[in-house]
Short mmCIF file of C-alpha atoms in Angstrom, two decimals:
data_model
loop_
_atom_site.label_atom_id
_atom_site.label_comp_id
_atom_site.label_asym_id
_atom_site.label_seq_id
_atom_site.Cartn_x
_atom_site.Cartn_y
_atom_site.Cartn_z
CA MET A 26 -2.57 169.36 -57.31
CA THR A 27 -2.06 171.65 -60.05
CA LYS A 28 -2.06 170.07 -63.19
CA LYS A 29 0.44 170.45 -66.17
CA ILE A 30 -1.37 171.96 -69.00
CA GLY A 31 -0.27 172.10 -72.91
CA ILE A 32 -1.27 173.37 -75.86
CA LEU A 33 -1.16 171.72 -79.28
CA ILE A 34 -1.46 173.83 -81.93
CA VAL A 35 -1.38 171.73 -85.27
CA ALA A 36 -0.51 174.12 -88.44
CA TYR A 37 -0.19 173.71 -92.01
CA ASN A 38 0.33 176.93 -94.11
CA ALA A 39 -0.68 179.03 -91.34
CA ALA A 40 1.97 181.41 -91.56
CA SER A 41 -0.46 184.56 -91.79
CA THR A 42 -2.55 183.54 -89.16
CA LEU A 43 -0.45 181.60 -86.38
CA HIS A 44 0.89 184.69 -84.70
CA GLU A 45 -2.81 186.14 -84.14
CA VAL A 46 -3.62 183.21 -82.84
CA LEU A 47 -0.64 183.05 -80.30
CA ASP A 48 -1.72 186.81 -79.35
CA ARG A 49 -5.14 185.72 -78.29
CA ILE A 50 -4.00 182.92 -75.80
CA PRO A 51 -5.36 184.59 -72.37
CA ALA A 52 -2.33 185.92 -70.43
CA ASP A 53 -3.84 185.13 -67.22
CA PHE A 54 -4.24 181.55 -68.93
CA ALA A 55 -0.67 181.64 -70.81
CA ARG A 56 1.02 181.66 -67.01
CA ARG A 57 -0.55 178.67 -65.99
CA VAL A 58 0.61 176.89 -69.06
CA GLU A 59 3.65 174.37 -69.24
CA HIS A 60 4.24 173.99 -72.65
CA VAL A 61 2.79 175.77 -76.05
CA LEU A 62 3.66 173.06 -79.19
CA VAL A 63 3.40 173.73 -82.39
CA CYS A 64 3.37 171.35 -85.01
CA ASP A 65 4.22 172.40 -88.66
CA ASP A 66 3.07 169.93 -90.77
CA ALA A 67 6.10 170.55 -93.28
CA SER A 68 3.69 173.86 -94.39
CA GLN A 69 4.42 175.07 -97.59
CA ASP A 70 4.92 178.81 -96.37
CA ALA A 71 6.60 180.64 -93.29
CA THR A 72 5.11 179.33 -90.99
CA TYR A 73 8.16 177.64 -89.45
CA LEU A 74 9.81 180.19 -89.00
CA VAL A 75 6.87 182.83 -88.16
CA GLY A 76 6.88 180.20 -84.84
CA LEU A 77 10.31 180.56 -84.43
CA GLY A 78 10.11 184.46 -84.54
CA TYR A 79 7.55 184.43 -82.12
CA GLN A 80 9.37 182.36 -79.48
CA THR A 81 12.07 184.42 -79.83
CA LEU A 82 10.08 187.62 -78.95
CA SER A 83 7.51 185.30 -76.31
CA ASP A 84 7.61 184.62 -72.65
CA LEU A 85 5.39 181.95 -73.75
CA PRO A 86 6.49 178.26 -73.04
CA LEU A 87 6.60 177.81 -76.47
CA THR A 88 8.14 174.69 -78.49
CA VAL A 89 7.96 174.82 -82.48
CA ILE A 90 8.63 171.51 -84.69
CA ARG A 91 8.50 170.77 -88.14
CA HIS A 92 7.24 167.48 -89.87
CA ALA A 93 10.84 166.78 -92.64
CA ARG A 94 7.37 165.18 -94.50
CA ASN A 95 3.24 165.94 -94.49
CA LEU A 96 1.82 163.63 -91.67
CA GLY A 97 -1.60 164.52 -92.29
CA TYR A 98 -3.75 166.19 -89.55
CA GLY A 99 -4.60 162.92 -87.32
CA GLY A 100 -0.66 162.17 -88.24
CA ASN A 101 -0.11 165.80 -86.70
CA GLN A 102 -1.97 165.17 -83.94
CA LYS A 103 -0.80 161.63 -83.10
CA ALA A 104 2.93 163.49 -82.86
CA GLY A 105 1.90 165.62 -80.53
CA TYR A 106 -0.20 163.78 -78.16
CA ARG A 107 2.87 161.27 -78.23
CA TRP A 108 4.78 164.80 -77.30
CA ALA A 109 2.54 165.53 -74.67
CA ILE A 110 2.59 161.82 -72.69
CA ASP A 111 6.54 161.88 -73.13
CA HIS A 112 7.00 165.16 -71.80
CA GLY A 113 4.24 164.20 -68.39
CA LEU A 114 1.22 166.82 -69.07
CA ASP A 115 -1.86 166.06 -67.79
CA ILE A 116 -4.20 168.03 -69.78
CA VAL A 117 -3.40 169.07 -73.49
CA VAL A 118 -5.92 170.96 -75.81
CA LEU A 119 -5.93 170.85 -79.34
CA LEU A 120 -5.96 174.20 -81.04
CA HIS A 121 -5.40 174.79 -84.97
CA GLY A 122 -3.04 177.05 -86.45
CA ASP A 123 -5.51 179.00 -89.03
CA GLY A 124 -7.64 180.90 -85.95
CA GLN A 125 -10.85 179.09 -86.86
CA TYR A 126 -11.42 178.27 -83.04
CA ALA A 127 -11.03 181.01 -79.97
CA PRO A 128 -8.06 180.76 -77.95
CA GLU A 129 -10.45 183.19 -75.58
CA MET A 130 -12.22 179.84 -74.99
CA LEU A 131 -8.99 177.76 -73.47
CA PRO A 132 -9.66 178.46 -69.48
CA GLU A 133 -13.34 177.28 -70.03
CA MET A 134 -11.79 174.13 -72.16
CA VAL A 135 -9.88 173.07 -69.49
CA ALA A 136 -11.42 173.75 -66.59
CA PRO A 137 -13.96 170.09 -66.43
CA LEU A 138 -10.46 168.12 -66.72
CA GLU A 139 -8.92 170.42 -64.05
CA ALA A 140 -11.31 169.44 -61.24
CA ASP A 141 -11.73 165.67 -62.70
CA GLU A 142 -15.19 166.32 -63.79
CA CYS A 143 -14.47 164.44 -67.31
CA ASP A 144 -12.31 162.69 -69.46
CA ALA A 145 -12.24 164.91 -72.53
CA VAL A 146 -13.96 168.17 -73.60
CA PHE A 147 -15.24 169.24 -76.84
CA GLY A 148 -16.14 172.69 -78.07
CA SER A 149 -19.58 172.48 -80.00
CA ARG A 150 -20.87 175.30 -82.35
CA MET A 151 -24.21 172.96 -82.29
CA MET A 152 -24.94 173.64 -78.68
CA VAL A 153 -26.48 177.26 -78.87
CA LYS A 154 -29.52 177.03 -81.30
CA GLY A 155 -28.33 179.22 -84.64
CA ALA A 156 -25.04 180.25 -83.59
CA ALA A 157 -23.62 178.04 -86.22
CA ARG A 158 -24.83 180.06 -89.02
CA ARG A 159 -24.56 183.24 -87.58
CA GLY A 160 -21.10 182.69 -87.07
CA GLY A 161 -20.62 181.86 -90.74
CA MET A 162 -21.01 178.58 -91.25
CA PRO A 163 -22.34 177.87 -94.68
CA LEU A 164 -25.53 176.05 -95.07
CA TYR A 165 -24.10 172.64 -96.52
CA LYS A 166 -21.74 172.59 -93.89
CA TYR A 167 -23.98 172.96 -91.10
CA VAL A 168 -26.94 170.19 -92.91
CA GLY A 169 -24.03 168.09 -93.33
CA ASN A 170 -22.64 168.74 -89.55
CA ARG A 171 -26.11 167.99 -88.09
CA ILE A 172 -26.86 164.41 -90.53
CA LEU A 173 -23.32 162.93 -89.90
CA THR A 174 -23.55 163.72 -86.40
CA THR A 175 -26.96 161.90 -85.91
CA VAL A 176 -25.76 159.01 -88.00
CA GLU A 177 -22.40 158.77 -85.69
CA ASN A 178 -24.89 159.18 -82.29
CA THR A 179 -26.90 156.48 -83.70
CA LEU A 180 -24.12 154.14 -84.83
CA VAL A 181 -21.32 154.41 -81.96
CA GLY A 182 -24.06 154.89 -79.14
CA THR A 183 -23.35 158.47 -77.84
CA GLU A 184 -25.40 161.82 -77.76
CA LEU A 185 -22.87 164.53 -78.58
CA SER A 186 -24.13 167.83 -80.04
CA GLU A 187 -21.65 167.71 -82.65
CA TRP A 188 -18.93 165.16 -83.80
CA HIS A 189 -16.62 167.62 -85.71
CA SER A 190 -15.16 170.19 -83.94
CA GLY A 191 -11.43 170.39 -83.81
CA TYR A 192 -11.54 171.84 -80.63
CA ARG A 193 -10.75 169.69 -77.83
CA ALA A 194 -8.80 169.18 -74.76
CA TYR A 195 -7.85 165.81 -73.18
CA SER A 196 -6.86 164.18 -70.40
CA VAL A 197 -3.28 162.83 -71.08
CA SER A 198 -4.08 159.78 -68.72
CA ALA A 199 -7.11 159.09 -70.99
CA LEU A 200 -5.30 159.38 -74.02
CA ARG A 201 -2.96 156.69 -72.95
CA ASP A 202 -5.74 154.45 -71.97
CA ILE A 203 -6.30 154.30 -76.01
CA PRO A 204 -5.04 153.26 -79.00
CA PHE A 205 -4.76 156.52 -80.74
CA GLU A 206 -1.76 155.85 -82.66
CA ARG A 207 -3.81 153.13 -85.08
CA ASN A 208 -6.13 155.89 -86.37
CA SER A 209 -5.93 157.36 -89.62
CA ASP A 210 -3.48 160.27 -90.72
CA GLY A 211 -6.44 162.06 -92.35
CA PHE A 212 -9.31 163.86 -90.75
CA ASP A 213 -11.69 161.51 -89.88
CA PHE A 214 -8.95 160.99 -86.87
CA ASP A 215 -11.33 163.03 -84.38
CA THR A 216 -13.95 161.00 -85.45
CA GLU A 217 -12.32 157.54 -84.71
CA ILE A 218 -10.83 158.94 -81.12
CA ILE A 219 -14.28 160.00 -80.25
CA ILE A 220 -15.04 155.95 -81.00
CA GLN A 221 -12.15 154.94 -79.23
CA LEU A 222 -12.74 157.49 -75.51
CA HIS A 223 -16.45 155.71 -75.96
CA GLU A 224 -15.19 152.27 -76.13
CA ALA A 225 -12.68 152.94 -73.29
CA GLY A 226 -16.08 154.16 -71.17
CA LYS A 227 -14.28 157.63 -70.87
CA SER A 228 -16.83 161.01 -70.48
CA ILE A 229 -16.95 163.69 -72.76
CA ARG A 230 -18.45 167.07 -71.51
CA GLU A 231 -19.26 169.21 -74.35
CA ILE A 232 -19.29 172.86 -73.84
CA PRO A 233 -20.36 176.04 -76.44
CA ILE A 234 -18.20 177.76 -78.47
CA PRO A 235 -18.11 180.42 -81.12
CA THR A 236 -18.30 179.82 -84.81
CA TYR A 237 -15.80 181.49 -87.15
CA TYR A 238 -15.62 181.43 -90.54
CA GLY A 239 -12.61 183.32 -92.18
CA ASP A 240 -10.28 183.61 -95.08
CA GLU A 241 -8.59 180.23 -93.64
CA ILE A 242 -7.96 177.57 -96.77
CA CYS A 243 -10.29 174.01 -96.52
CA HIS A 244 -7.77 171.41 -96.96
CA VAL A 245 -10.78 169.23 -96.56
CA ASN A 246 -12.74 166.78 -99.10
CA GLY A 247 -16.11 167.09 -98.37
CA LEU A 248 -17.60 164.22 -99.66
CA GLY A 249 -14.49 161.77 -98.97
CA TYR A 250 -14.54 162.93 -95.11
CA ALA A 251 -18.10 162.25 -94.65
CA ARG A 252 -17.73 158.67 -96.57
CA ASP A 253 -14.98 158.33 -93.93
CA VAL A 254 -16.01 159.00 -90.77
CA THR A 255 -19.62 157.10 -91.65
CA VAL A 256 -17.54 153.73 -92.19
CA ASP A 257 -15.80 154.61 -89.20
CA ALA A 258 -18.52 154.82 -87.24
CA LEU A 259 -20.54 151.78 -89.27
CA ARG A 260 -17.17 149.73 -88.51
CA TYR A 261 -17.94 150.34 -84.89
CA ARG A 262 -20.88 149.21 -84.91
CA LEU A 263 -20.02 145.90 -86.58
CA HIS A 264 -17.21 145.30 -84.41
CA ARG A 265 -19.49 145.85 -82.07
CA MET A 266 -21.92 142.94 -83.33
CA GLY A 267 -19.36 140.41 -83.57
CA PHE A 268 -18.28 140.93 -86.97
CA GLY A 269 -14.58 141.99 -89.12
CA THR A 270 -11.68 142.23 -86.76
CA GLY A 271 -13.14 143.74 -83.81
CA GLU A 272 -10.27 146.11 -83.44
CA SER A 273 -12.19 148.99 -82.65
CA ALA A 274 -14.22 147.34 -79.98
CA PHE A 275 -11.46 146.75 -77.85
CA ALA A 276 -12.73 147.34 -74.44
CA HIS A 277 -15.18 144.70 -74.91
CA THR A 278 -14.09 141.61 -74.94
CA ASP A 279 -16.47 139.44 -72.44
CA TYR A 280 -19.03 136.46 -74.60
CA GLU A 281 -22.54 138.05 -74.00
CA MET A 282 -25.44 135.67 -73.41
CA LYS A 283 -28.00 135.75 -76.20
CA LEU A 284 -31.27 136.70 -74.70
CA SER A 285 -33.79 136.76 -77.61
CA PRO A 286 -36.60 134.58 -77.80
CA GLY A 287 -35.30 131.30 -79.33
CA SER A 288 -31.88 131.93 -79.22
CA SER A 289 -29.45 129.10 -77.87
CA HIS A 290 -29.75 130.18 -74.44
CA ASP A 291 -32.69 130.82 -74.51
CA ARG A 292 -33.75 127.33 -75.78
CA ILE A 293 -31.72 126.15 -72.88
CA VAL A 294 -33.22 127.86 -70.04
CA SER A 295 -36.98 126.55 -71.71
CA TRP A 296 -36.10 122.72 -72.00
CA LEU A 297 -34.82 123.07 -68.38
CA ALA A 298 -37.47 125.53 -66.97
CA ASN A 299 -39.72 122.24 -66.20
CA ARG A 300 -37.36 119.54 -64.92
CA PRO A 301 -36.83 118.70 -61.21
CA PRO A 302 -33.84 120.67 -59.35
CA ALA A 303 -30.44 119.31 -61.18
CA LYS A 304 -27.24 119.25 -60.44
CA VAL A 305 -26.01 120.95 -63.83
CA LEU A 306 -22.47 121.21 -64.53
CA ASP A 307 -21.97 124.58 -67.01
CA LEU A 308 -18.88 124.35 -68.73
CA GLY A 309 -17.42 127.51 -70.62
CA CYS A 310 -19.73 129.73 -67.99
CA ALA A 311 -18.26 132.85 -68.98
CA THR A 312 -19.95 135.82 -67.04
CA GLY A 313 -22.35 133.31 -65.81
CA ARG A 314 -25.25 134.44 -66.72
CA LEU A 315 -26.86 131.29 -68.20
CA ALA A 316 -25.54 129.74 -64.82
CA GLU A 317 -27.96 132.46 -63.00
CA ALA A 318 -31.29 132.30 -65.02
CA LEU A 319 -30.84 127.92 -64.28
CA ARG A 320 -30.20 128.54 -60.52
CA GLN A 321 -33.89 130.93 -60.49
CA ALA A 322 -35.11 127.62 -62.07
CA GLY A 323 -33.92 125.71 -58.90
CA HIS A 324 -30.79 124.38 -60.30
CA HIS A 325 -27.75 123.64 -58.74
CA VAL A 326 -24.88 125.13 -60.74
CA ILE A 327 -21.28 124.40 -60.86
CA GLY A 328 -19.48 126.41 -63.25
CA VAL A 329 -16.02 125.84 -65.04
CA ASP A 330 -14.32 128.25 -67.15
CA ILE A 331 -10.62 128.99 -68.68
CA ASP A 332 -11.38 132.81 -66.76
CA LYS A 333 -12.76 134.08 -63.90
CA CYS A 334 -14.69 136.76 -64.66
CA GLU A 335 -16.02 139.74 -62.53
CA GLY A 336 -19.43 138.53 -61.23
CA VAL A 337 -19.09 134.81 -62.25
CA GLY A 338 -18.54 133.60 -58.71
CA GLU A 339 -22.09 135.54 -56.91
CA ARG A 340 -23.91 134.29 -60.38
CA VAL A 341 -22.71 129.96 -60.01
CA ASP A 342 -22.97 127.49 -56.79
CA GLU A 343 -19.32 126.61 -57.23
CA PHE A 344 -17.05 128.08 -60.05
CA HIS A 345 -13.72 125.73 -61.04
CA GLN A 346 -11.20 127.93 -63.28
CA ALA A 347 -9.76 125.52 -66.01
CA ASP A 348 -8.42 125.27 -69.40
CA LEU A 349 -10.86 122.50 -70.88
CA ALA A 350 -8.30 122.10 -73.60
CA GLY A 351 -7.30 120.11 -70.74
CA GLY A 352 -10.03 118.31 -69.71
CA ILE A 353 -12.72 118.48 -66.85
CA PRO A 354 -10.85 119.16 -63.69
CA PRO A 355 -11.44 116.21 -61.53
CA GLU A 356 -12.73 118.53 -58.54
CA VAL A 357 -15.81 119.26 -59.87
CA GLY A 358 -17.65 115.95 -59.28
CA ASP A 359 -19.66 113.72 -60.97
CA GLY A 360 -23.07 112.20 -60.94
CA PHE A 361 -24.61 115.23 -63.16
CA ASP A 362 -28.28 115.49 -64.03
CA VAL A 363 -27.49 118.03 -67.13
CA ILE A 364 -23.79 119.00 -68.25
CA ILE A 365 -24.12 122.19 -70.53
CA ALA A 366 -21.51 122.91 -73.17
CA ALA A 367 -22.77 126.15 -74.50
CA ASP A 368 -20.12 127.38 -77.71
CA VAL A 369 -17.61 125.10 -76.30
CA LEU A 370 -16.72 122.35 -78.09
CA GLU A 371 -16.00 124.25 -81.98
CA HIS A 372 -12.83 126.55 -79.20
CA LEU A 373 -11.38 123.20 -78.45
CA PRO A 374 -8.52 121.37 -80.12
CA ASP A 375 -10.11 117.87 -79.91
CA PRO A 376 -13.88 117.74 -78.70
CA GLN A 377 -13.89 113.94 -78.88
CA ARG A 378 -11.83 114.20 -75.54
CA LEU A 379 -14.42 116.50 -74.05
CA LEU A 380 -17.56 114.77 -75.11
CA THR A 381 -15.90 111.34 -73.78
CA GLN A 382 -15.30 112.64 -70.54
CA ILE A 383 -18.43 114.19 -70.24
CA ARG A 384 -19.92 110.99 -71.01
CA ASP A 385 -18.63 109.48 -67.81
CA LEU A 386 -19.26 112.27 -65.67
CA LEU A 387 -23.45 112.15 -66.11
CA SER A 388 -25.74 110.58 -64.11
CA PRO A 389 -27.26 107.07 -65.54
CA ARG A 390 -30.08 109.24 -66.55
CA GLY A 391 -28.21 112.55 -67.44
CA VAL A 392 -27.97 114.14 -70.61
CA LEU A 393 -25.64 116.96 -72.64
CA ILE A 394 -26.93 120.18 -73.96
CA ALA A 395 -24.60 121.74 -76.91
CA SER A 396 -24.66 124.19 -79.19
CA VAL A 397 -22.53 124.59 -82.14
CA PRO A 398 -22.32 127.74 -84.52
CA ASN A 399 -23.50 125.79 -87.89
CA PHE A 400 -20.71 126.71 -90.68
CA GLY A 401 -22.98 125.65 -93.64
CA HIS A 402 -25.44 128.70 -92.82
CA TRP A 403 -25.48 131.27 -95.47
CA TYR A 404 -22.90 133.82 -94.23
CA PRO A 405 -19.96 131.87 -93.82
CA ARG A 406 -20.91 130.27 -97.18
CA LEU A 407 -21.29 133.86 -98.88
CA ARG A 408 -18.16 134.20 -97.38
CA VAL A 409 -16.07 131.26 -98.78
CA LEU A 410 -17.95 131.63 -102.36
CA SER A 411 -16.73 135.14 -102.62
CA GLY A 412 -13.15 134.57 -101.80
CA ARG A 413 -13.42 136.96 -98.49
CA PHE A 414 -13.36 134.25 -96.14
CA ASP A 415 -11.49 135.72 -92.58
CA TYR A 416 -12.18 135.71 -88.93
CA ASP A 417 -14.74 137.67 -87.01
CA ARG A 418 -14.73 138.93 -83.55
CA ARG A 419 -17.92 136.82 -82.76
CA GLY A 420 -20.52 134.70 -84.29
CA ILE A 421 -19.56 131.55 -86.34
CA LEU A 422 -16.56 132.78 -87.77
CA ASP A 423 -15.16 134.15 -84.53
CA ARG A 424 -11.46 134.29 -84.66
CA GLY A 425 -11.14 131.58 -81.60
CA HIS A 426 -12.85 128.93 -82.94
CA LEU A 427 -10.79 125.89 -83.89
CA ARG A 428 -13.05 123.97 -85.20
CA PHE A 429 -16.45 124.55 -87.62
CA PHE A 430 -19.23 122.17 -87.85
CA THR A 431 -22.52 121.43 -89.98
CA ARG A 432 -25.30 119.70 -88.90
CA ALA A 433 -24.08 116.74 -90.34
CA SER A 434 -20.10 116.56 -89.25
CA PHE A 435 -21.87 117.34 -85.94
CA GLU A 436 -24.14 114.53 -85.26
CA ARG A 437 -21.20 112.07 -86.83
CA LEU A 438 -18.90 113.34 -84.08
CA VAL A 439 -21.57 112.79 -81.10
CA ALA A 440 -22.33 109.35 -82.79
CA GLY A 441 -18.73 108.34 -82.70
CA CYS A 442 -18.81 109.87 -78.89
CA GLY A 443 -21.69 107.19 -78.09
CA TYR A 444 -24.17 109.69 -77.85
CA ARG A 445 -27.75 109.32 -79.38
CA ILE A 446 -30.19 112.58 -80.12
CA ARG A 447 -33.21 113.22 -77.79
CA ARG A 448 -33.63 116.59 -79.23
CA ARG A 449 -32.52 118.89 -81.70
CA THR A 450 -33.31 122.56 -82.98
CA ALA A 451 -31.87 125.51 -84.89
CA THR A 452 -31.68 129.01 -83.95
CA GLY A 453 -31.64 131.86 -86.29
CA ILE A 454 -29.47 134.94 -86.10
CA PRO A 455 -29.41 136.63 -82.67
CA PHE A 456 -30.09 140.22 -83.59
CA GLU A 457 -30.48 141.41 -80.58
CA VAL A 458 -26.61 141.95 -81.35
CA THR A 459 -27.74 144.86 -83.75
CA ALA A 460 -28.34 146.93 -80.42
CA ARG A 461 -25.39 146.59 -79.07
CA GLY A 462 -23.40 150.39 -78.63
CA SER A 463 -26.83 151.89 -78.66
CA PRO A 464 -27.17 155.13 -76.84
CA ASP A 465 -29.85 153.47 -74.11
CA GLY A 466 -28.18 149.96 -74.57
CA ARG A 467 -31.13 148.22 -74.53
CA THR A 468 -31.94 144.66 -76.59
CA ALA A 469 -35.73 144.96 -76.02
CA GLY A 470 -37.35 144.92 -79.34
CA ALA A 471 -33.89 143.75 -81.89
CA ALA A 472 -35.49 140.22 -82.20
CA ARG A 473 -38.86 141.61 -83.39
CA GLY A 474 -39.87 143.27 -86.78
CA VAL A 475 -39.77 141.73 -90.43
CA LEU A 476 -36.54 140.57 -90.59
CA PRO A 477 -36.13 138.21 -87.49
CA THR A 478 -39.56 137.13 -88.72
CA LEU A 479 -38.42 135.65 -91.98
CA ASP A 480 -35.62 134.92 -90.71
CA ARG A 481 -36.91 132.71 -88.00
CA ALA A 482 -39.42 131.30 -91.55
CA ALA A 483 -35.94 130.36 -93.13
CA VAL A 484 -34.45 128.54 -90.64
CA ALA A 485 -37.58 126.31 -89.69
CA LEU A 486 -38.31 125.84 -93.75
CA TRP A 487 -34.13 124.95 -94.64
CA PRO A 488 -32.49 124.74 -91.09
CA THR A 489 -28.74 123.71 -92.58
CA LEU A 490 -28.58 126.83 -94.52
CA PHE A 491 -30.20 129.44 -92.08
CA GLY A 492 -29.71 127.91 -89.06
CA TYR A 493 -27.59 130.06 -87.16
CA GLN A 494 -26.56 127.06 -84.15
CA PHE A 495 -28.00 124.46 -83.71
CA VAL A 496 -28.59 122.88 -80.11
CA TYR A 497 -28.88 119.23 -79.40
CA GLU A 498 -29.88 117.17 -75.86
CA LEU A 499 -27.94 114.31 -76.13
CA GLU A 500 -28.31 110.90 -73.89
CA PRO A 501 -25.44 108.49 -73.90
CA VAL A 502 -26.27 105.21 -75.69
#
């Protein structure tokens, strides 16, 4: 099926170059184009009039619009992509009205999208060694481009040869799937949309394009731009790690098993590793990764969670979907040797109710293993002390937490519910989160090094300040 192709030309003070850019669109390609949209971003020259004049003399399916106010480079793109979506296009190519990018490359830009080989195509000036400098790219821009691209690839988890080309083609369906209208109206829009495509699992193809630097006026503040795109990439990495609002990590919502040695999940697995095969109830089992590890140790595991995550049915012996705020569903049975409430109690409005019910479902020698985040950790203390308390996407200040616990307050809670402590441990910061979003996706080595070693020592010395989580084995009195 033939795809509907559109060209979005963003223009600002481009009266002297717009006519030539339109002329350079290959004739054979122009006959395949559904729409050419020129978005004049409230130029101070005759850009809009040049576009209207070309419209009357050309056979191009040309639409020229002029914004009443300057929307900015990113804002101009937002308007154009929304127009492409509303007009039912399948592919939209971003072209600049100043002639910096070659219209002659349009057929090559859209070919992978027409063949459904990817979701976006980026023209790269860095794919051919030395081409950027031969095309007139100033040395300082070349060096800055390479440095920023390396930083962005490292932080976001991509392997692009260039992040800073403005020559791009998108599948309109991919644009529908990402929240591009939340992005900046400035020049870092192009960085944010790469992050969103990556986050949404969209594929990006790069093709080499020629580099051209002519008489066009650069409206970019280089230092400000470098700061903005670095902050965007760093914010995304922090969101993937669980810090901040998580808005840029919109496609990752599942809680992840903490895999590093000494983490809460590692402690739970090790505590049950040498126990005879037991009947285990895993409350808040999420994806079932913890249950899977316990089953490999010979235990029979029943899982309960409010949502049924993909694959959880294969990782537990039984799964029951229920909101634990309303209690444990009766169909799970009773007589459990072990009940696990890992990272659960802090999400409930009334944890006492669940703790009391758990006690009644344990076998005579059964135990409850629970883990809770430590609100007395230095990180939330620092946030409160600095007056910058807010919720994060994950971690101690997870936005889903309804209750906060210190070691003392949690121990008062369980004592009041009829439990005594058999053993207790504190865990350090889960340093494997720093590897989320890395290019190879590996967490190996993330829990090693100087910082994790110092953190473990600090936890041992002062657990109430440096303990990230507390893990308990509790038995009814």
